[in-house]
């Protein structure tokens, strides 16, 4: 540790979900079970002979495709290396040392890590049950939240987002809405963009466009906010979106029928899985995302998590007070979800019988 800065010694980095190798059922990082659009392969192949050349500085081709899809001018769009990078750049672009950034206490756990990395103050606002405390978030300072929220899968309405955005705008504060999962349910804040010059929406192609391995995310917002992101990017990495990513992401975004078919299949499988879990005695949260957050009232989450892991089924569990008994299960293929339901049906009686521990108070 002798050579490391005090900040890096002290920081608690974000822990990403396991990326197990070999045969398994992988339902722990909300990936899309379908391959990307067939157009992606050709788009990548065309770029290979050009890899000796740097890519476009502002990923202009991709930005134009996003702008067209959203009905926005190109100056309202920013593209980055995964939405993680876009979110990270929000911190130096909009954060100040004298104003805390407010975020729900239970949300995407990268936000507090970025705040720490950029030495910016933040406040984690406790939830009410599993719901976001909207007024608590509006107590002063910029706000960041995920809608639908992760890991709960619950979403705020457009009316609520409008109220929050207006309140923050009137105080000169920025409102960042992370829409990583918006394609699977919930109401996008997109209709508010023209009204609210303080609103920045971030999105990813990792989930809804089956491109987690490519690393492409983007932001939509007023050109002043987009310019802030550009200034932060150009102070860090001139070419965060490479040639293959620009071409492949553009091709995927232009294949709307394929996107819609995959999304619809995932939503349908989510509803099927939700019902199946209810029949097994679980308490799943109604979800607007491509995952379901749930617990079993009689079996500790850790026990289920470990039993599944032993059978090479990977789901996500957070060792965090209050949600330690919940599992977040990504929606995979119909076949994967049927296998999981069968496995749980087989092993739940034994797991229930192990000791007297109960989850409910
Ligand atoms: N936001 C949320 C809420 C997420 O769950 C994730 C995925 N871990 C991301 C952003 C980042 O996605 P990506 O970097 O793959 O675009």
Coordinates of N, CA and C in Angstrom, one line a residue, residues 178-268:
X178 N -31.2 7.8 -13.9 CA -30.5 6.7 -14.5 C -31.6 5.7 -15.0
X179 N -31.8 5.7 -16.4 CA -32.8 4.9 -17.0 C -32.2 3.6 -17.6
X180 N -31.3 2.9 -16.8 CA -30.7 1.7 -17.3 C -31.8 0.6 -17.7
X181 N -32.9 0.6 -17.0 CA -33.9 -0.4 -17.1 C -35.2 0.0 -17.7
X182 N -35.3 1.2 -18.2 CA -36.5 1.9 -18.6 C -37.3 1.1 -19.7
X183 N -36.5 0.4 -20.6 CA -37.2 -0.3 -21.7 C -38.1 -1.3 -21.2
X184 N -37.9 -1.8 -20.0 CA -38.7 -3.0 -19.5 C -39.9 -2.6 -18.7
X185 N -40.1 -1.3 -18.5 CA -41.3 -0.8 -17.8 C -41.1 0.5 -17.2
X186 N -42.1 1.1 -16.6 CA -41.9 2.4 -16.0 C -42.1 3.5 -17.1
X187 N -42.1 4.8 -16.6 CA -42.3 5.9 -17.5 C -41.0 6.7 -17.6
X188 N -40.5 6.9 -18.8 CA -39.3 7.6 -19.0 C -39.5 9.1 -18.7
X189 N -38.4 9.7 -18.2 CA -38.5 11.2 -18.0 C -38.3 12.0 -19.3
X190 N -38.1 11.2 -20.4 CA -37.8 11.9 -21.7 C -38.8 13.0 -22.1
X191 N -40.1 12.9 -21.8 CA -41.0 14.0 -22.2 C -40.7 15.3 -21.4
X192 N -39.9 15.2 -20.4 CA -39.7 16.4 -19.6 C -38.4 17.2 -20.0
X193 N -37.7 16.6 -21.0 CA -36.4 17.1 -21.3 C -36.4 18.6 -21.8
X194 N -37.4 18.8 -22.7 CA -37.5 20.2 -23.3 C -37.8 21.2 -22.3
X195 N -38.6 20.8 -21.3 CA -39.0 21.8 -20.2 C -37.9 22.0 -19.2
X196 N -37.2 21.0 -18.9 CA -36.3 21.0 -17.7 C -34.8 21.0 -18.2
X197 N -34.2 22.2 -18.1 CA -32.8 22.3 -18.5 C -31.8 21.7 -17.5
X198 N -32.4 21.3 -16.4 CA -31.5 20.7 -15.3 C -31.6 19.1 -15.3
X199 N -32.3 18.6 -16.3 CA -32.6 17.1 -16.2 C -31.6 16.4 -17.2
X200 N -30.9 15.4 -16.6 CA -30.0 14.6 -17.4 C -30.5 13.1 -17.3
X201 N -30.8 12.5 -18.4 CA -31.2 11.1 -18.4 C -30.0 10.2 -18.9
X202 N -29.7 9.2 -18.1 CA -28.6 8.3 -18.7 C -29.3 6.9 -19.0
X203 N -28.8 6.3 -20.0 CA -29.3 5.0 -20.5 C -28.1 4.1 -20.9
X204 N -28.4 2.8 -21.1 CA -27.3 1.9 -21.4 C -27.8 1.0 -22.5
X205 N -26.9 0.5 -23.4 CA -27.3 -0.5 -24.4 C -27.0 -1.9 -23.8
X206 N -26.5 -2.0 -22.6 CA -26.1 -3.3 -22.0 C -27.2 -4.2 -21.8
X207 N -28.4 -3.6 -21.4 CA -29.5 -4.5 -21.0 C -30.5 -4.7 -22.2
X208 N -31.1 -3.6 -22.6 CA -32.2 -3.7 -23.6 C -31.7 -4.0 -25.0
X209 N -30.4 -3.7 -25.3 CA -29.9 -4.0 -26.7 C -28.9 -5.1 -26.7
X210 N -28.8 -5.9 -25.6 CA -28.0 -7.1 -25.6 C -26.5 -6.8 -25.8
X211 N -26.0 -5.7 -25.3 CA -24.6 -5.3 -25.7 C -23.8 -5.0 -24.4
X212 N -24.0 -5.8 -23.4 CA -23.2 -5.6 -22.1 C -21.7 -5.7 -22.4
X213 N -21.4 -6.6 -23.3 CA -20.0 -6.9 -23.6 C -19.3 -5.8 -24.5
X214 N -20.1 -4.9 -25.0 CA -19.6 -3.8 -25.9 C -19.2 -2.6 -25.1
X215 N -19.9 -2.3 -24.1 CA -19.8 -1.1 -23.2 C -20.2 0.2 -23.9
X216 N -21.5 0.4 -24.0 CA -21.9 1.7 -24.6 C -23.1 2.2 -23.7
X217 N -23.0 3.4 -23.4 CA -24.1 4.1 -22.7 C -24.2 5.5 -23.2
X218 N -25.3 6.2 -22.8 CA -25.4 7.6 -23.3 C -26.3 8.4 -22.4
X219 N -26.2 9.7 -22.6 CA -27.0 10.7 -21.8 C -27.8 11.6 -22.7
X220 N -29.0 12.0 -22.2 CA -29.8 12.9 -23.0 C -30.0 14.1 -22.0
X221 N -29.9 15.3 -22.6 CA -30.1 16.5 -21.7 C -29.9 17.8 -22.5
X222 N -30.2 18.9 -21.8 CA -29.9 20.2 -22.4 C -28.5 20.3 -22.8
X223 N -28.2 21.0 -23.9 CA -26.8 21.1 -24.4 C -25.8 21.6 -23.3
X224 N -26.3 22.4 -22.4 CA -25.4 22.9 -21.4 C -24.9 21.8 -20.5
X225 N -25.8 20.8 -20.2 CA -25.4 19.7 -19.4 C -24.5 18.8 -20.2
X226 N -24.9 18.6 -21.5 CA -24.1 17.7 -22.4 C -22.7 18.3 -22.5
X227 N -22.6 19.6 -22.6 CA -21.3 20.2 -22.7 C -20.4 20.0 -21.5
X228 N -21.1 20.0 -20.3 CA -20.4 19.7 -19.1 C -19.8 18.3 -19.1
X229 N -20.6 17.3 -19.6 CA -20.1 15.9 -19.7 C -18.9 15.9 -20.7
X230 N -19.0 16.6 -21.8 CA -17.9 16.6 -22.8 C -16.6 17.2 -22.2
X231 N -16.8 18.3 -21.5 CA -15.6 18.9 -20.9 C -14.9 17.9 -19.9
X232 N -15.8 17.2 -19.1 CA -15.2 16.2 -18.2 C -14.5 15.1 -19.0
X233 N -15.2 14.6 -20.0 CA -14.6 13.5 -20.9 C -13.3 13.9 -21.5
X234 N -13.3 15.1 -22.0 CA -12.1 15.6 -22.7 C -10.9 15.9 -21.7
X235 N -11.3 15.9 -20.4 CA -10.2 16.1 -19.4 C -9.8 14.7 -18.9
X236 N -10.3 13.6 -19.5 CA -10.0 12.3 -19.0 C -9.6 11.3 -20.1
X237 N -10.4 11.2 -21.2 CA -10.2 10.2 -22.2 C -10.8 10.8 -23.5
X238 N -10.0 11.0 -24.5 CA -10.6 11.6 -25.7 C -11.5 10.7 -26.5
X239 N -11.2 9.4 -26.5 CA -11.9 8.4 -27.3 C -12.5 7.3 -26.5
X240 N -13.4 7.5 -25.6 CA -13.9 6.4 -24.8 C -14.8 5.4 -25.6
X241 N -15.4 5.8 -26.7 CA -16.2 4.9 -27.5 C -15.4 4.5 -28.7
X242 N -15.0 3.2 -28.8 CA -14.1 2.8 -29.9 C -14.9 2.6 -31.2
X243 N -14.1 2.3 -32.2 CA -14.7 2.2 -33.6 C -15.8 1.1 -33.6
X244 N -15.4 -0.1 -33.0 CA -16.3 -1.2 -33.0 C -17.6 -0.9 -32.3
X245 N -17.4 -0.2 -31.2 CA -18.6 0.1 -30.3 C -19.5 1.1 -31.0
X246 N -18.9 2.1 -31.7 CA -19.7 3.1 -32.4 C -20.6 2.4 -33.5
X247 N -19.9 1.6 -34.3 CA -20.6 0.9 -35.4 C -21.6 -0.1 -34.9
X248 N -21.3 -0.9 -33.9 CA -22.2 -1.9 -33.5 C -23.4 -1.3 -32.7
X249 N -23.1 -0.3 -31.9 CA -24.2 0.3 -31.2 C -25.2 1.0 -32.1
X250 N -24.6 1.6 -33.1 CA -25.5 2.3 -34.1 C -26.4 1.3 -34.8
X251 N -25.8 0.2 -35.2 CA -26.5 -0.9 -35.9 C -27.6 -1.4 -35.0
X252 N -27.3 -1.7 -33.8 CA -28.3 -2.2 -32.9 C -29.5 -1.3 -32.7
X253 N -29.1 0.0 -32.5 CA -30.2 1.0 -32.2 C -31.1 1.2 -33.5
X254 N -30.6 0.9 -34.6 CA -31.4 1.1 -35.8 C -32.3 -0.2 -36.1
X255 N -32.1 -1.2 -35.4 CA -32.9 -2.4 -35.6 C -34.0 -2.5 -34.5
X256 N -35.0 -1.6 -34.7 CA -36.0 -1.4 -33.7 C -36.9 -2.7 -33.6
X257 N -37.3 -3.4 -34.7 CA -38.1 -4.6 -34.5 C -37.4 -5.6 -33.7
X258 N -36.1 -5.8 -33.9 CA -35.4 -6.9 -33.1 C -35.4 -6.5 -31.6
X259 N -35.1 -5.2 -31.4 CA -35.1 -4.7 -30.0 C -36.5 -4.9 -29.3
X260 N -37.5 -4.6 -30.0 CA -38.9 -4.7 -29.5 C -39.3 -6.2 -29.2
X261 N -38.9 -7.0 -30.1 CA -39.2 -8.5 -29.9 C -38.5 -9.0 -28.7
X262 N -37.2 -8.7 -28.5 CA -36.5 -9.2 -27.4 C -37.1 -8.7 -26.1
X263 N -37.3 -7.3 -26.1 CA -37.9 -6.7 -24.9 C -39.2 -7.3 -24.5
X264 N -40.1 -7.5 -25.5 CA -41.4 -8.1 -25.2 C -41.3 -9.5 -24.6
X265 N -40.4 -10.3 -25.2 CA -40.2 -11.7 -24.7 C -39.7 -11.6 -23.3
X266 N -38.8 -10.7 -22.9 CA -38.3 -10.6 -21.5 C -39.4 -10.2 -20.6
X267 N -40.2 -9.2 -21.0 CA -41.3 -8.8 -20.1 C -42.3 -10.0 -19.9
X268 N -42.6 -10.7 -20.9 CA -43.5 -11.8 -20.8 C -42.9 -12.9 -19.9

